[in-house]
GROMACS .gro file of C-alpha atoms in nm:
model
  361
    1MET     CA    1   8.352  14.370   5.896
    2LEU     CA    2   8.566  14.469   5.646
    3GLN     CA    3   8.868  14.303   5.853
    4THR     CA    4   8.688  14.006   5.905
    5ALA     CA    5   8.603  13.924   5.582
    6ALA     CA    6   8.977  13.986   5.477
    7THR     CA    7   9.030  13.789   5.746
    8TRP     CA    8   8.886  13.486   5.629
    9LEU     CA    9   8.988  13.525   5.282
   10LEU     CA   10   9.367  13.539   5.386
   11THR     CA   11   9.347  13.252   5.610
   12TYR     CA   12   9.166  13.078   5.377
   13ALA     CA   13   9.442  13.115   5.166
   14LEU     CA   14   9.722  13.041   5.378
   15HIS     CA   15   9.514  12.662   5.467
   16SER     CA   16   9.413  12.599   5.169
   17PHE     CA   17   9.745  12.652   5.012
   18VAL     CA   18   9.909  12.442   5.327
   19LEU     CA   19   9.659  12.114   5.314
   20GLY     CA   20   9.722  12.142   4.861
   21ALA     CA   21  10.056  12.141   4.869
   22ILE     CA   22  10.069  11.845   5.134
   23ALA     CA   23   9.813  11.660   4.927
   24LEU     CA   24  10.033  11.703   4.591
   25ILE     CA   25  10.333  11.636   4.751
   26LEU     CA   26  10.232  11.308   4.941
   27LEU     CA   27   9.912  11.173   4.754
   28PRO     CA   28  10.082  11.065   4.423
   29ARG     CA   29  10.362  10.899   4.575
   30MET     CA   30  10.140  10.707   4.836
   31ARG     CA   31  10.101  10.322   4.742
   32ILE     CA   32   9.704  10.301   4.868
   33SER     CA   33   9.371  10.301   4.674
   34PRO     CA   34   9.244  10.571   4.415
   35ALA     CA   35   8.886  10.563   4.642
   36LEU     CA   36   9.124  10.662   4.933
   37ARG     CA   37   9.285  10.900   4.766
   38CYS     CA   38   8.986  11.088   4.627
   39VAL     CA   39   8.863  11.083   5.045
   40LEU     CA   40   9.201  11.293   5.102
   41TRP     CA   41   9.175  11.509   4.778
   42ARG     CA   42   8.771  11.611   4.884
   43THR     CA   43   8.928  11.635   5.224
   44ALA     CA   44   9.223  11.872   5.098
   45MET     CA   45   8.959  12.109   4.924
   46PHE     CA   46   8.707  12.108   5.156
   47ALA     CA   47   8.872  12.130   5.484
   48PRO     CA   48   9.039  12.494   5.490
   49LEU     CA   49   8.653  12.657   5.476
   50LEU     CA   50   8.601  12.457   5.821
   51THR     CA   51   8.920  12.523   5.964
   52THR     CA   52   8.935  12.892   5.824
   53SER     CA   53   8.605  12.975   6.007
   54ILE     CA   54   8.688  12.782   6.311
   55ALA     CA   55   8.999  12.983   6.351
   56VAL     CA   56   8.871  13.315   6.250
   57ALA     CA   57   8.580  13.249   6.519
   58SER     CA   58   8.814  13.124   6.794
   59PRO     CA   59   9.171  13.144   6.750
   60MET     CA   60   9.364  12.845   6.934
   61PRO     CA   61   9.528  12.959   7.256
   62GLY     CA   62   9.867  13.109   7.255
   63THR     CA   63   9.793  13.233   6.946
   64SER     CA   64   9.672  13.572   6.805
   65ALA     CA   65   9.448  13.647   6.516
   66GLN     CA   66   9.658  13.974   6.476
   67THR     CA   67  10.005  13.783   6.451
   68VAL     CA   68  10.030  13.827   6.084
   69GLY     CA   69   9.946  14.163   5.926
   70ILE     CA   70   9.944  14.258   5.551
   71ALA     CA   71   9.985  14.600   5.617
   72GLU     CA   72  10.277  14.589   5.788
   73PRO     CA   73  10.539  14.539   5.549
   74LEU     CA   74  10.391  14.897   5.377
   75ARG     CA   75  10.376  14.998   5.700
   76ARG     CA   76  10.805  15.008   5.720
   77LEU     CA   77  10.788  15.136   5.357
   78LEU     CA   78  10.567  15.431   5.360
   79PRO     CA   79  10.622  15.793   5.536
   80PRO     CA   80  10.532  15.784   5.886
   81ARG     CA   81  10.251  15.993   5.863
   82TRP     CA   82  10.050  15.723   5.619
   83GLY     CA   83  10.121  15.439   5.846
   84ARG     CA   84   9.974  15.654   6.141
   85VAL     CA   85   9.788  15.445   6.397
   86GLU     CA   86   9.537  15.630   6.612
   87SER     CA   87   9.369  15.532   6.926
   88LEU     CA   88   9.070  15.672   7.046
   89VAL     CA   89   9.044  15.647   7.464
   90ASP     CA   90   8.708  15.645   7.613
   91VAL     CA   91   8.654  15.667   7.989
   92ARG     CA   92   8.351  15.669   8.184
   93VAL     CA   93   8.292  15.718   8.547
   94VAL     CA   94   7.925  15.618   8.642
   95ASP     CA   95   7.773  15.669   8.964
   96GLY     CA   96   8.116  15.727   9.145
   97GLY     CA   97   8.208  15.377   9.040
   98ARG     CA   98   8.583  15.265   8.891
   99ARG     CA   99   8.655  15.420   8.588
  100ILE     CA  100   8.576  15.215   8.282
  101ARG     CA  101   8.837  15.279   8.030
  102SER     CA  102   8.764  15.118   7.659
  103GLU     CA  103   9.022  15.200   7.353
  104LYS     CA  104   8.968  15.142   6.989
  105LEU     CA  105   9.286  15.165   6.746
  106ILE     CA  106   9.237  15.328   6.379
  107ASP     CA  107   9.477  15.177   6.144
  108PRO     CA  108   9.343  15.353   5.807
  109LEU     CA  109   9.661  15.169   5.657
  110ALA     CA  110   9.532  14.820   5.751
  111THR     CA  111   9.158  14.915   5.670
  112ALA     CA  112   9.317  15.001   5.290
  113ALA     CA  113   9.501  14.714   5.251
  114ALA     CA  114   9.175  14.493   5.390
  115ALA     CA  115   8.949  14.679   5.097
  116ILE     CA  116   9.234  14.591   4.829
  117LEU     CA  117   9.275  14.239   4.943
  118LEU     CA  118   8.893  14.183   4.945
  119ALA     CA  119   8.828  14.373   4.639
  120SER     CA  120   9.085  14.186   4.456
  121MET     CA  121   8.995  13.820   4.553
  122LEU     CA  122   8.610  13.889   4.497
  123THR     CA  123   8.610  14.043   4.150
  124LEU     CA  124   8.881  13.724   4.049
  125ALA     CA  125   8.568  13.519   4.223
  126PHE     CA  126   8.319  13.674   4.030
  127ILE     CA  127   8.493  13.627   3.699
  128GLY     CA  128   8.512  13.297   3.787
  129ALA     CA  129   8.181  13.237   3.898
  130GLY     CA  130   8.045  13.399   3.548
  131VAL     CA  131   8.274  13.140   3.341
  132MET     CA  132   8.153  12.901   3.556
  133ILE     CA  133   7.778  13.029   3.474
  134ILE     CA  134   7.810  13.009   3.112
  135ARG     CA  135   8.009  12.712   3.088
  136ARG     CA  136   7.712  12.541   3.299
  137ARG     CA  137   7.430  12.698   3.020
  138ALA     CA  138   7.680  12.620   2.756
  139ALA     CA  139   7.658  12.231   2.894
  140ASN     CA  140   7.305  12.255   2.960
  141ARG     CA  141   7.234  12.361   2.588
  142LEU     CA  142   7.436  12.072   2.490
  143LEU     CA  143   7.258  11.778   2.720
  144ARG     CA  144   6.942  11.936   2.529
  145LEU     CA  145   6.766  11.824   2.879
  146ASP     CA  146   6.436  11.947   2.750
  147ASP     CA  147   6.439  11.676   2.445
  148MET     CA  148   6.554  11.391   2.650
  149VAL     CA  149   6.411  11.041   2.644
  150ARG     CA  150   6.405  10.788   2.940
  151LEU     CA  151   6.559  10.461   2.882
  152ASP     CA  152   6.514  10.107   3.049
  153LEU     CA  153   6.846   9.974   3.054
  154GLN     CA  154   6.853   9.585   3.160
  155ALA     CA  155   7.250   9.602   3.226
  156ILE     CA  156   7.152   9.847   3.519
  157SER     CA  157   6.835   9.780   3.633
  158GLY     CA  158   6.784   9.737   3.982
  159HIS     CA  159   7.001  10.021   4.062
  160ASP     CA  160   6.722  10.276   4.091
  161ILE     CA  161   6.941  10.563   3.880
  162GLU     CA  162   6.736  10.736   3.616
  163VAL     CA  163   6.874  10.682   3.239
  164SER     CA  164   6.842  10.913   2.983
  165SER     CA  165   6.964  11.007   2.627
  166SER     CA  166   7.044  11.319   2.453
  167ARG     CA  167   7.151  11.358   2.136
  168GLY     CA  168   7.388  11.617   2.249
  169ILE     CA  169   7.699  11.408   2.395
  170VAL     CA  170   7.849  11.102   2.231
  171VAL     CA  171   8.007  10.928   2.601
  172PRO     CA  172   7.798  10.860   2.893
  173LEU     CA  173   7.791  11.102   3.169
  174ALA     CA  174   7.681  11.054   3.517
  175LEU     CA  175   7.498  11.350   3.666
  176PRO     CA  176   7.346  11.463   3.990
  177GLY     CA  177   7.062  11.334   4.162
  178ARG     CA  178   7.119  10.969   4.079
  179ARG     CA  179   7.106  11.033   3.679
  180ILE     CA  180   7.309  10.886   3.364
  181CYS     CA  181   7.273  11.029   3.038
  182VAL     CA  182   7.378  10.809   2.739
  183PRO     CA  183   7.448  10.947   2.395
  184ALA     CA  184   7.128  10.878   2.134
  185VAL     CA  185   7.322  10.770   1.850
  186GLY     CA  186   7.613  10.520   1.869
  187LEU     CA  187   7.534  10.344   2.185
  188ASP     CA  188   7.403  10.058   2.013
  189SER     CA  189   7.756  10.002   1.846
  190LEU     CA  190   7.903   9.834   2.092
  191GLY     CA  191   7.889   9.458   2.222
  192ALA     CA  192   7.609   9.374   2.509
  193SER     CA  193   7.938   9.316   2.741
  194GLU     CA  194   8.092   9.648   2.663
  195ARG     CA  195   7.771   9.842   2.664
  196ALA     CA  196   7.693   9.681   3.049
  197ALA     CA  197   8.064   9.789   3.138
  198VAL     CA  198   8.050  10.128   3.040
  199LEU     CA  199   7.707  10.171   3.198
  200LEU     CA  200   7.798   9.993   3.539
  201HIS     CA  201   8.129  10.245   3.517
  202GLU     CA  202   7.869  10.519   3.519
  203VAL     CA  203   7.659  10.357   3.789
  204ALA     CA  204   7.982  10.352   4.011
  205HIS     CA  205   8.034  10.707   3.972
  206VAL     CA  206   7.643  10.787   4.108
  207GLU     CA  207   7.707  10.513   4.357
  208ARG     CA  208   8.022  10.702   4.503
  209ARG     CA  209   7.838  11.048   4.486
  210ASP     CA  210   8.102  11.168   4.231
  211PRO     CA  211   7.884  11.379   4.041
  212GLU     CA  212   7.815  11.585   4.356
  213TRP     CA  213   8.114  11.585   4.504
  214ILE     CA  214   8.295  11.725   4.157
  215GLY     CA  215   8.040  11.935   4.112
  216ALA     CA  216   8.093  12.108   4.515
  217ALA     CA  217   8.502  12.122   4.431
  218ARG     CA  218   8.458  12.307   4.082
  219ILE     CA  219   8.242  12.580   4.314
  220VAL     CA  220   8.558  12.596   4.513
  221CYS     CA  221   8.747  12.654   4.228
  222ALA     CA  222   8.558  12.903   4.054
  223LEU     CA  223   8.493  13.108   4.385
  224SER     CA  224   8.839  13.098   4.465
  225ARG     CA  225   9.038  13.160   4.108
  226TRP     CA  226   9.309  13.352   4.322
  227GLN     CA  227   9.421  13.034   4.443
  228PRO     CA  228   9.529  12.786   4.170
  229ILE     CA  229   9.653  12.530   4.371
  230THR     CA  230   9.274  12.419   4.405
  231SER     CA  231   9.252  12.348   4.075
  232ARG     CA  232   9.525  12.162   4.080
  233ILE     CA  233   9.367  11.900   4.329
  234LEU     CA  234   9.027  11.891   4.146
  235ASN     CA  235   9.243  11.773   3.842
  236ALA     CA  236   9.388  11.522   4.058
  237LEU     CA  237   8.973  11.473   4.214
  238GLU     CA  238   8.864  11.411   3.850
  239ARG     CA  239   9.115  11.117   3.788
  240ASP     CA  240   9.091  10.928   4.080
  241SER     CA  241   8.768  10.935   4.064
  242GLU     CA  242   8.782  10.749   3.717
  243LEU     CA  243   9.024  10.507   3.876
  244ALA     CA  244   8.787  10.469   4.146
  245ALA     CA  245   8.482  10.427   3.964
  246ASP     CA  246   8.649  10.152   3.738
  247ALA     CA  247   8.750   9.957   4.049
  248HIS     CA  248   8.442   9.988   4.169
  249ALA     CA  249   8.243   9.859   3.844
  250VAL     CA  250   8.445   9.564   3.823
  251ARG     CA  251   8.470   9.447   4.172
  252ARG     CA  252   8.156   9.507   4.339
  253LEU     CA  253   7.911   9.588   4.035
  254GLY     CA  254   8.055   9.280   3.801
  255ALA     CA  255   8.154   9.475   3.475
  256ARG     CA  256   8.408   9.240   3.289
  257PRO     CA  257   8.757   9.398   3.263
  258ASP     CA  258   8.849   9.331   2.926
  259ALA     CA  259   8.457   9.466   2.817
  260LEU     CA  260   8.508   9.790   3.035
  261VAL     CA  261   8.857   9.882   2.836
  262ALA     CA  262   8.731   9.818   2.512
  263GLY     CA  263   8.394  10.030   2.592
  264LEU     CA  264   8.643  10.300   2.711
  265ALA     CA  265   8.886  10.280   2.444
  266TRP     CA  266   8.552  10.336   2.177
  267PHE     CA  267   8.428  10.586   2.306
  268ALA     CA  268   8.743  10.771   2.385
  269SER     CA  269   8.824  10.748   1.994
  270ARG     CA  270   8.470  10.954   1.903
  271ILE     CA  271   8.567  11.240   2.194
  272ARG     CA  272   8.624  11.586   2.101
  273PRO     CA  273   8.674  11.819   2.345
  274THR     CA  274   8.442  12.130   2.404
  275PRO     CA  275   8.468  12.426   2.639
  276ALA     CA  276   8.128  12.334   2.747
  277LEU     CA  277   8.250  12.017   2.881
  278ALA     CA  278   8.559  12.111   3.019
  279GLY     CA  279   8.630  11.945   3.336
  280VAL     CA  280   8.456  11.590   3.238
  281PRO     CA  281   8.751  11.393   3.340
  282PHE     CA  282   8.663  11.112   3.068
  283LEU     CA  283   8.667  11.435   2.808
  284ARG     CA  284   9.004  11.561   2.877
  285HIS     CA  285   9.298  11.519   2.649
  286ASP     CA  286   9.512  11.399   2.939
  287SER     CA  287   9.244  11.152   3.098
  288PRO     CA  288   9.492  10.842   3.188
  289LEU     CA  289   9.288  10.597   2.958
  290VAL     CA  290   9.638  10.380   2.971
  291GLN     CA  291   9.658  10.412   3.274
  292ARG     CA  292   9.302  10.326   3.367
  293ALA     CA  293   9.353  10.001   3.140
  294ARG     CA  294   9.649   9.857   3.318
  295GLY     CA  295   9.446   9.907   3.638
  296ILE     CA  296   9.154   9.751   3.517
  297LEU     CA  297   9.333   9.437   3.339
  298ALA     CA  298   9.592   9.385   3.588
  299PRO     CA  299   9.524   9.509   3.917
  300PRO     CA  300   9.744   9.583   4.207
  301GLU     CA  301   9.721   9.281   4.465
  302PRO     CA  302   9.456   9.323   4.719
  303ARG     CA  303   9.614   9.519   5.066
  304SER     CA  304   9.475   9.464   5.408
  305ARG     CA  305   9.212   9.805   5.483
  306THR     CA  306   9.439   9.848   5.786
  307ARG     CA  307   9.704   9.998   5.581
  308ASP     CA  308   9.482  10.214   5.420
  309VAL     CA  309   9.341  10.388   5.770
  310VAL     CA  310   9.662  10.397   5.873
  311ALA     CA  311   9.784  10.557   5.568
  312GLY     CA  312   9.477  10.795   5.599
  313LEU     CA  313   9.515  10.854   5.971
  314GLY     CA  314   9.862  10.992   5.965
  315ILE     CA  315   9.811  11.227   5.673
  316ALA     CA  316   9.520  11.333   5.887
  317LEU     CA  317   9.699  11.376   6.210
  318THR     CA  318  10.008  11.579   5.993
  319LEU     CA  319   9.746  11.830   5.864
  320ALA     CA  320   9.607  11.874   6.175
  321VAL     CA  321   9.914  11.960   6.348
  322LEU     CA  322  10.027  12.215   6.011
  323LEU     CA  323   9.672  12.370   6.061
  324ALA     CA  324   9.820  12.479   6.439
  325LEU     CA  325   9.911  12.810   6.286
  326PRO     CA  326   9.880  13.197   6.329
  327VAL     CA  327   9.569  13.315   6.155
  328ALA     CA  328   9.702  13.563   5.910
  329ALA     CA  329   9.512  13.888   5.965
  330PRO     CA  330   9.508  14.204   5.800
  331ALA     CA  331   9.409  14.374   6.157
  332ALA     CA  332   9.645  14.620   6.257
  333PRO     CA  333   9.891  14.504   6.566
  334VAL     CA  334   9.798  14.548   6.912
  335MET     CA  335   9.991  14.862   7.054
  336GLY     CA  336  10.155  14.862   7.354
  337GLN     CA  337  10.346  15.105   7.574
  338PRO     CA  338  10.672  15.201   7.378
  339SER     CA  339  11.013  15.198   7.515
  340PRO     CA  340  11.167  15.500   7.695
  341GLY     CA  341  11.347  15.682   7.428
  342GLU     CA  342  11.147  15.497   7.162
  343ASN     CA  343  10.993  15.655   6.863
  344THR     CA  344  10.574  15.548   6.825
  345ASP     CA  345  10.365  15.651   6.587
  346LEU     CA  346  10.105  15.575   6.823
  347ASN     CA  347   9.865  15.899   6.881
  348ILE     CA  348   9.614  15.965   7.116
  349ARG     CA  349   9.375  16.175   6.938
  350LYS     CA  350   9.054  16.169   7.188
  351ILE     CA  351   9.002  16.108   7.558
  352GLU     CA  352   8.657  16.148   7.665
  353TYR     CA  353   8.637  16.172   8.048
  354LEU     CA  354   8.286  16.162   8.145
  355GLU     CA  355   8.121  16.149   8.493
  356THR     CA  356   7.748  16.111   8.544
  357ARG     CA  357   7.556  16.124   8.875
  358GLN     CA  358   7.198  16.023   8.953
  359PRO     CA  359   7.000  16.321   9.072
  360VAL     CA  360   6.911  16.346   9.436
  361ARG     CA  361   6.574  16.283   9.546
   0.00000   0.00000   0.00000
């Protein structure tokens, strides 16, 4: 069980790094829509969880779950007695039948390496989970959920979304569960068209299920704190989610482009980033407001969906090919027969030869 858990974590580290590196290199350079980039960022974030489980449970034909061992470099550096591998051989004969031989390898070095790997990764995961819980509680206090008042705004009527007001925030936020929270003070300072455009932007987030996807991605990042590439993917996902929501609000929900830019700029002037809301893309100091304004006011010429589909399939195929890698594992290597004159650390520690016969009646 210990080595299986360490194998899963090490394999996930390999798959998440490969997928994340490819996504970070290719996606920013591809001329595809922000919505499609969001889909591919989500794939890079969550696909390693699935591919790792499949690879550990059933390695691909022609590969072995023991092709890469974390104990092997240590074995070459340590004294031979510390890296010794022992074998327990059990031979049984039942009722005069053929001999049934089973062998179990005991590798203390690999077991210790797996324990250290598992302990270090789990420690970082607990730290990440603790930080996430602290921020979640701080965000809940900031939102003051128990003091929220339901509103009925004409601008987004008919979208089946619960809209609430809170004194703890200064910008509108899309929340999981088809909810939007707007600031209790300041929203009336906007003109009707600007207020409607900003609210439709939040509706776009809800319809695209961005709060759920980004929330799940933050959980993955918190639990894989030892894998920094996931944080880069999360940042890219948050930025492209904003761009995709802008396009969705303008093209599908009817928000006025100039009103949306004016509303975003007005709210951006009121932002004071806080640790509790760190990660909310609109509140980040590096929020690409100028890029968003350019995309809203001067959107690129619409392209055929075929190009996006072909690009997505090409990236998916590339990722699938690169995932056909040997599973990294801390297990001990399979011990083969030594060549003549070759030294080996394999010691036969125990051989049991059991022969049982049924009593004669």
